[in-house]
């Protein structure tokens, strides 16, 4: 019995060793997805000539980091007192909290969500660019892969324009038209 007696899907076998009734090897995935290795019946036999039973092992390989995409709900510029950022992952993640974000010109007032979609509300500190950045490896998928970083920004303009009316005349006037 040797490594050529194994069938492998989405992987390769290395470091095959053993003898008698015990063998070991490393199974290396060639890509994400199901990996399986097995042995057909009667490939190996014991001293009495009894052939082995069929055996198989399967596991899912996931070595890809979750991708985060941050978008801003209102259009820019906005006069909203609280700006909603949406953080969408390409797969479910866990472990995300407000401390995983950096905010420019504002503060996080609320974080909600789970799985693959989270909502972050940011209260602007002043007029100008308000940004939200997610740190790398802040949240993890079921396989333990950390997320990729992302960021987004928007312009906050909550200051109302001021109007001023002036004239070239001062004091009392008898003019019909006042410039």
PDB file of C-alpha atoms in Angstrom:
ATOM      1  CA  UNK A   1       0.000   0.000   0.000  1.00  0.00           C
ATOM      2  CA  UNK A   2       1.370   3.435  -0.967  1.00  0.00           C
ATOM      3  CA  UNK A   3       0.196   6.972  -1.729  1.00  0.00           C
ATOM      4  CA  UNK A   4      -0.732   6.065  -5.319  1.00  0.00           C
ATOM      5  CA  UNK A   5      -3.512   3.866  -3.890  1.00  0.00           C
ATOM      6  CA  UNK A   6      -5.313   6.950  -2.571  1.00  0.00           C
ATOM      7  CA  UNK A   7      -7.740   9.045  -4.591  1.00  0.00           C
ATOM      8  CA  UNK A   8      -7.703  12.767  -3.882  1.00  0.00           C
ATOM      9  CA  UNK A   9     -10.066  15.536  -4.983  1.00  0.00           C
ATOM     10  CA  UNK A  10      -9.001  19.216  -4.797  1.00  0.00           C
ATOM     11  CA  UNK A  11      -5.725  18.404  -3.103  1.00  0.00           C
ATOM     12  CA  UNK A  12      -2.488  16.500  -3.053  1.00  0.00           C
ATOM     13  CA  UNK A  13      -0.849  14.002  -0.718  1.00  0.00           C
ATOM     14  CA  UNK A  14       2.663  14.440   0.693  1.00  0.00           C
ATOM     15  CA  UNK A  15       4.763  13.008   3.523  1.00  0.00           C
ATOM     16  CA  UNK A  16       3.177   9.580   3.145  1.00  0.00           C
ATOM     17  CA  UNK A  17       4.593   7.120   5.664  1.00  0.00           C
ATOM     18  CA  UNK A  18       3.702   4.087   7.723  1.00  0.00           C
ATOM     19  CA  UNK A  19       3.532   0.346   7.595  1.00  0.00           C
ATOM     20  CA  UNK A  20       1.382  -2.481   8.778  1.00  0.00           C
ATOM     21  CA  UNK A  21      -1.924  -1.157  10.041  1.00  0.00           C
ATOM     22  CA  UNK A  22      -1.037   2.531  10.468  1.00  0.00           C
ATOM     23  CA  UNK A  23      -0.272   5.137   7.807  1.00  0.00           C
ATOM     24  CA  UNK A  24      -0.166   8.918   7.855  1.00  0.00           C
ATOM     25  CA  UNK A  25       0.155  11.703   5.292  1.00  0.00           C
ATOM     26  CA  UNK A  26      -0.438  15.402   4.776  1.00  0.00           C
ATOM     27  CA  UNK A  27      -3.314  16.527   2.585  1.00  0.00           C
ATOM     28  CA  UNK A  28      -2.753  19.916   0.936  1.00  0.00           C
ATOM     29  CA  UNK A  29      -5.677  21.774  -0.640  1.00  0.00           C
ATOM     30  CA  UNK A  30      -5.232  23.056  -4.182  1.00  0.00           C
ATOM     31  CA  UNK A  31      -8.074  25.572  -3.716  1.00  0.00           C
ATOM     32  CA  UNK A  32     -10.991  26.588  -1.530  1.00  0.00           C
ATOM     33  CA  UNK A  33     -13.877  24.154  -1.339  1.00  0.00           C
ATOM     34  CA  UNK A  34     -14.368  20.508  -0.455  1.00  0.00           C
ATOM     35  CA  UNK A  35     -11.267  18.307  -0.259  1.00  0.00           C
ATOM     36  CA  UNK A  36     -11.540  14.572  -0.046  1.00  0.00           C
ATOM     37  CA  UNK A  37      -9.207  11.614   0.124  1.00  0.00           C
ATOM     38  CA  UNK A  38     -10.132   7.989   0.071  1.00  0.00           C
ATOM     39  CA  UNK A  39      -9.089   4.448  -0.578  1.00  0.00           C
ATOM     40  CA  UNK A  40     -11.008   1.864  -2.581  1.00  0.00           C
ATOM     41  CA  UNK A  41     -11.732  -1.541  -1.096  1.00  0.00           C
ATOM     42  CA  UNK A  42      -9.213  -4.369  -1.446  1.00  0.00           C
ATOM     43  CA  UNK A  43      -6.223  -2.110  -2.210  1.00  0.00           C
ATOM     44  CA  UNK A  44      -4.358  -3.411   0.819  1.00  0.00           C
ATOM     45  CA  UNK A  45      -4.617  -6.709   2.638  1.00  0.00           C
ATOM     46  CA  UNK A  46      -3.608  -8.238   5.931  1.00  0.00           C
ATOM     47  CA  UNK A  47      -1.444 -11.330   6.432  1.00  0.00           C
ATOM     48  CA  UNK A  48      -4.500 -13.568   6.055  1.00  0.00           C
ATOM     49  CA  UNK A  49      -5.335 -11.996   2.667  1.00  0.00           C
ATOM     50  CA  UNK A  50      -8.355  -9.989   3.857  1.00  0.00           C
ATOM     51  CA  UNK A  51      -8.786  -6.865   1.770  1.00  0.00           C
ATOM     52  CA  UNK A  52      -9.398  -3.464   3.318  1.00  0.00           C
ATOM     53  CA  UNK A  53     -12.771  -1.764   3.457  1.00  0.00           C
ATOM     54  CA  UNK A  54     -13.452   1.449   1.544  1.00  0.00           C
ATOM     55  CA  UNK A  55     -12.501   4.552   3.515  1.00  0.00           C
ATOM     56  CA  UNK A  56     -12.836   8.284   2.932  1.00  0.00           C
ATOM     57  CA  UNK A  57     -12.306  11.634   4.619  1.00  0.00           C
ATOM     58  CA  UNK A  58     -13.658  15.036   3.558  1.00  0.00           C
ATOM     59  CA  UNK A  59     -13.193  18.569   4.841  1.00  0.00           C
ATOM     60  CA  UNK A  60     -13.801  22.053   3.444  1.00  0.00           C
ATOM     61  CA  UNK A  61     -10.811  24.300   2.811  1.00  0.00           C
ATOM     62  CA  UNK A  62     -11.319  28.050   3.232  1.00  0.00           C
ATOM     63  CA  UNK A  63      -8.096  30.036   3.032  1.00  0.00           C
ATOM     64  CA  UNK A  64      -9.622  33.201   1.556  1.00  0.00           C
ATOM     65  CA  UNK A  65     -10.008  36.332   3.689  1.00  0.00           C
ATOM     66  CA  UNK A  66     -13.491  37.843   3.873  1.00  0.00           C
ATOM     67  CA  UNK A  67     -13.779  41.007   1.788  1.00  0.00           C
ATOM     68  CA  UNK A  68     -15.389  44.052   3.399  1.00  0.00           C
ATOM     69  CA  UNK A  69     -17.007  46.825   1.366  1.00  0.00           C
ATOM     70  CA  UNK A  70     -18.014  50.021   3.152  1.00  0.00           C
ATOM     71  CA  UNK A  71     -20.610  52.261   1.520  1.00  0.00           C
ATOM     72  CA  UNK A  72     -22.343  55.421   2.715  1.00  0.00           C
ATOM     73  CA  UNK A  73     -26.129  55.594   2.616  1.00  0.00           C
ATOM     74  CA  UNK A  74     -26.724  59.342   2.063  1.00  0.00           C
ATOM     75  CA  UNK A  75     -25.254  61.154  -0.934  1.00  0.00           C
ATOM     76  CA  UNK A  76     -22.417  63.605  -0.479  1.00  0.00           C
ATOM     77  CA  UNK A  77     -22.570  66.294   0.795  1.00  0.00           C
ATOM     78  CA  UNK A  78     -25.082  65.532   3.529  1.00  0.00           C
ATOM     79  CA  UNK A  79     -26.586  67.577   6.331  1.00  0.00           C
ATOM     80  CA  UNK A  80     -27.554  64.491   8.342  1.00  0.00           C
ATOM     81  CA  UNK A  81     -26.825  64.664  12.051  1.00  0.00           C
ATOM     82  CA  UNK A  82     -25.979  60.944  11.989  1.00  0.00           C
ATOM     83  CA  UNK A  83     -24.465  59.318   8.901  1.00  0.00           C
ATOM     84  CA  UNK A  84     -25.112  55.648   8.172  1.00  0.00           C
ATOM     85  CA  UNK A  85     -22.237  53.573   6.783  1.00  0.00           C
ATOM     86  CA  UNK A  86     -23.019  50.026   5.601  1.00  0.00           C
ATOM     87  CA  UNK A  87     -20.301  47.391   5.982  1.00  0.00           C
ATOM     88  CA  UNK A  88     -20.979  44.385   3.739  1.00  0.00           C
ATOM     89  CA  UNK A  89     -18.830  41.245   3.817  1.00  0.00           C
ATOM     90  CA  UNK A  90     -18.773  38.610   1.094  1.00  0.00           C
ATOM     91  CA  UNK A  91     -19.437  35.937   3.749  1.00  0.00           C
ATOM     92  CA  UNK A  92     -20.618  35.767   7.356  1.00  0.00           C
ATOM     93  CA  UNK A  93     -18.162  37.046   9.972  1.00  0.00           C
ATOM     94  CA  UNK A  94     -18.097  37.323  13.756  1.00  0.00           C
ATOM     95  CA  UNK A  95     -16.217  39.373  16.316  1.00  0.00           C
ATOM     96  CA  UNK A  96     -16.851  42.846  14.860  1.00  0.00           C
ATOM     97  CA  UNK A  97     -17.311  45.728  17.292  1.00  0.00           C
ATOM     98  CA  UNK A  98     -17.025  49.521  17.315  1.00  0.00           C
ATOM     99  CA  UNK A  99     -13.380  49.449  18.437  1.00  0.00           C
ATOM    100  CA  UNK A 100     -12.432  47.822  15.095  1.00  0.00           C
ATOM    101  CA  UNK A 101     -13.168  51.079  13.258  1.00  0.00           C
ATOM    102  CA  UNK A 102     -11.278  54.362  12.973  1.00  0.00           C
ATOM    103  CA  UNK A 103     -13.375  57.487  12.468  1.00  0.00           C
ATOM    104  CA  UNK A 104     -12.190  60.778  11.047  1.00  0.00           C
ATOM    105  CA  UNK A 105     -14.117  63.915  12.059  1.00  0.00           C
ATOM    106  CA  UNK A 106     -16.775  62.077  14.016  1.00  0.00           C
ATOM    107  CA  UNK A 107     -17.645  59.382  16.510  1.00  0.00           C
ATOM    108  CA  UNK A 108     -19.547  56.123  16.285  1.00  0.00           C
ATOM    109  CA  UNK A 109     -22.963  56.465  17.867  1.00  0.00           C
ATOM    110  CA  UNK A 110     -24.285  52.981  17.024  1.00  0.00           C
ATOM    111  CA  UNK A 111     -23.223  49.648  15.499  1.00  0.00           C
ATOM    112  CA  UNK A 112     -25.782  46.998  14.557  1.00  0.00           C
ATOM    113  CA  UNK A 113     -25.812  43.908  12.404  1.00  0.00           C
ATOM    114  CA  UNK A 114     -24.555  40.369  12.210  1.00  0.00           C
ATOM    115  CA  UNK A 115     -23.449  37.818   9.670  1.00  0.00           C
ATOM    116  CA  UNK A 116     -22.467  39.545   6.455  1.00  0.00           C
ATOM    117  CA  UNK A 117     -23.992  43.034   6.978  1.00  0.00           C
ATOM    118  CA  UNK A 118     -23.387  45.668   9.631  1.00  0.00           C
ATOM    119  CA  UNK A 119     -24.584  49.288   9.985  1.00  0.00           C
ATOM    120  CA  UNK A 120     -22.401  51.936  11.611  1.00  0.00           C
ATOM    121  CA  UNK A 121     -23.860  55.358  12.485  1.00  0.00           C
ATOM    122  CA  UNK A 122     -21.337  58.168  12.794  1.00  0.00           C
ATOM    123  CA  UNK A 123     -22.061  61.571  14.318  1.00  0.00           C
ATOM    124  CA  UNK A 124     -19.951  64.254  12.585  1.00  0.00           C
ATOM    125  CA  UNK A 125     -17.806  66.493  14.785  1.00  0.00           C
ATOM    126  CA  UNK A 126     -17.714  69.400  12.305  1.00  0.00           C
ATOM    127  CA  UNK A 127     -18.336  70.228   8.668  1.00  0.00           C
ATOM    128  CA  UNK A 128     -15.909  68.527   6.310  1.00  0.00           C
ATOM    129  CA  UNK A 129     -14.893  64.989   5.399  1.00  0.00           C
ATOM    130  CA  UNK A 130     -16.193  62.241   7.679  1.00  0.00           C
ATOM    131  CA  UNK A 131     -14.449  58.903   7.191  1.00  0.00           C
ATOM    132  CA  UNK A 132     -14.870  55.362   8.492  1.00  0.00           C
ATOM    133  CA  UNK A 133     -12.079  52.785   8.199  1.00  0.00           C
ATOM    134  CA  UNK A 134     -12.250  49.116   9.132  1.00  0.00           C
ATOM    135  CA  UNK A 135      -9.026  47.539  10.375  1.00  0.00           C
ATOM    136  CA  UNK A 136      -7.630  44.387   8.791  1.00  0.00           C
ATOM    137  CA  UNK A 137      -8.341  41.148  10.712  1.00  0.00           C
ATOM    138  CA  UNK A 138     -11.065  42.765  12.840  1.00  0.00           C
ATOM    139  CA  UNK A 139     -13.692  40.123  12.060  1.00  0.00           C
ATOM    140  CA  UNK A 140     -13.260  36.473  11.128  1.00  0.00           C
ATOM    141  CA  UNK A 141     -15.083  33.900   9.040  1.00  0.00           C
ATOM    142  CA  UNK A 142     -15.923  30.382  10.230  1.00  0.00           C
ATOM    143  CA  UNK A 143     -12.460  29.137   9.198  1.00  0.00           C
ATOM    144  CA  UNK A 144     -10.690  31.872  11.193  1.00  0.00           C
ATOM    145  CA  UNK A 145      -9.627  34.042   8.236  1.00  0.00           C
ATOM    146  CA  UNK A 146      -9.471  37.751   9.105  1.00  0.00           C
ATOM    147  CA  UNK A 147     -11.168  40.388   6.952  1.00  0.00           C
ATOM    148  CA  UNK A 148      -9.462  42.710   4.505  1.00  0.00           C
ATOM    149  CA  UNK A 149      -9.438  46.429   5.403  1.00  0.00           C
ATOM    150  CA  UNK A 150     -11.702  49.000   3.735  1.00  0.00           C
ATOM    151  CA  UNK A 151     -12.811  52.607   4.190  1.00  0.00           C
ATOM    152  CA  UNK A 152     -15.292  55.173   2.919  1.00  0.00           C
ATOM    153  CA  UNK A 153     -15.900  58.883   3.379  1.00  0.00           C
ATOM    154  CA  UNK A 154     -18.532  61.551   2.844  1.00  0.00           C
ATOM    155  CA  UNK A 155     -18.692  65.336   3.183  1.00  0.00           C
ATOM    156  CA  UNK A 156     -20.760  66.638   6.069  1.00  0.00           C
ATOM    157  CA  UNK A 157     -22.229  70.138   5.732  1.00  0.00           C
ATOM    158  CA  UNK A 158     -24.613  70.922   8.570  1.00  0.00           C
ATOM    159  CA  UNK A 159     -23.959  74.679   8.643  1.00  0.00           C
ATOM    160  CA  UNK A 160     -26.798  76.675   7.090  1.00  0.00           C
ATOM    161  CA  UNK A 161     -25.765  79.411   4.673  1.00  0.00           C
ATOM    162  CA  UNK A 162     -26.023  82.950   5.999  1.00  0.00           C
ATOM    163  CA  UNK A 163     -27.650  85.695   3.986  1.00  0.00           C
ATOM    164  CA  UNK A 164     -26.598  89.294   4.173  1.00  0.00           C
ATOM    165  CA  UNK A 165     -28.320  92.234   2.525  1.00  0.00           C
ATOM    166  CA  UNK A 166     -26.398  95.451   2.001  1.00  0.00           C
ATOM    167  CA  UNK A 167     -26.907  98.733   0.203  1.00  0.00           C
ATOM    168  CA  UNK A 168     -24.601 101.423  -1.004  1.00  0.00           C
ATOM    169  CA  UNK A 169     -26.905 103.934   0.730  1.00  0.00           C
ATOM    170  CA  UNK A 170     -26.816 104.621   4.392  1.00  0.00           C
ATOM    171  CA  UNK A 171     -29.091 106.547   6.646  1.00  0.00           C
ATOM    172  CA  UNK A 172     -32.395 108.076   5.624  1.00  0.00           C
ATOM    173  CA  UNK A 173     -32.953 108.448   1.862  1.00  0.00           C
ATOM    174  CA  UNK A 174     -35.623 109.846  -0.447  1.00  0.00           C
ATOM    175  CA  UNK A 175     -34.547 107.638  -3.425  1.00  0.00           C
ATOM    176  CA  UNK A 176     -37.229 105.675  -5.277  1.00  0.00           C
ATOM    177  CA  UNK A 177     -34.821 102.831  -5.939  1.00  0.00           C
ATOM    178  CA  UNK A 178     -32.383 101.676  -3.334  1.00  0.00           C
ATOM    179  CA  UNK A 179     -29.266  99.983  -4.746  1.00  0.00           C
TER     180      UNK A 179
END
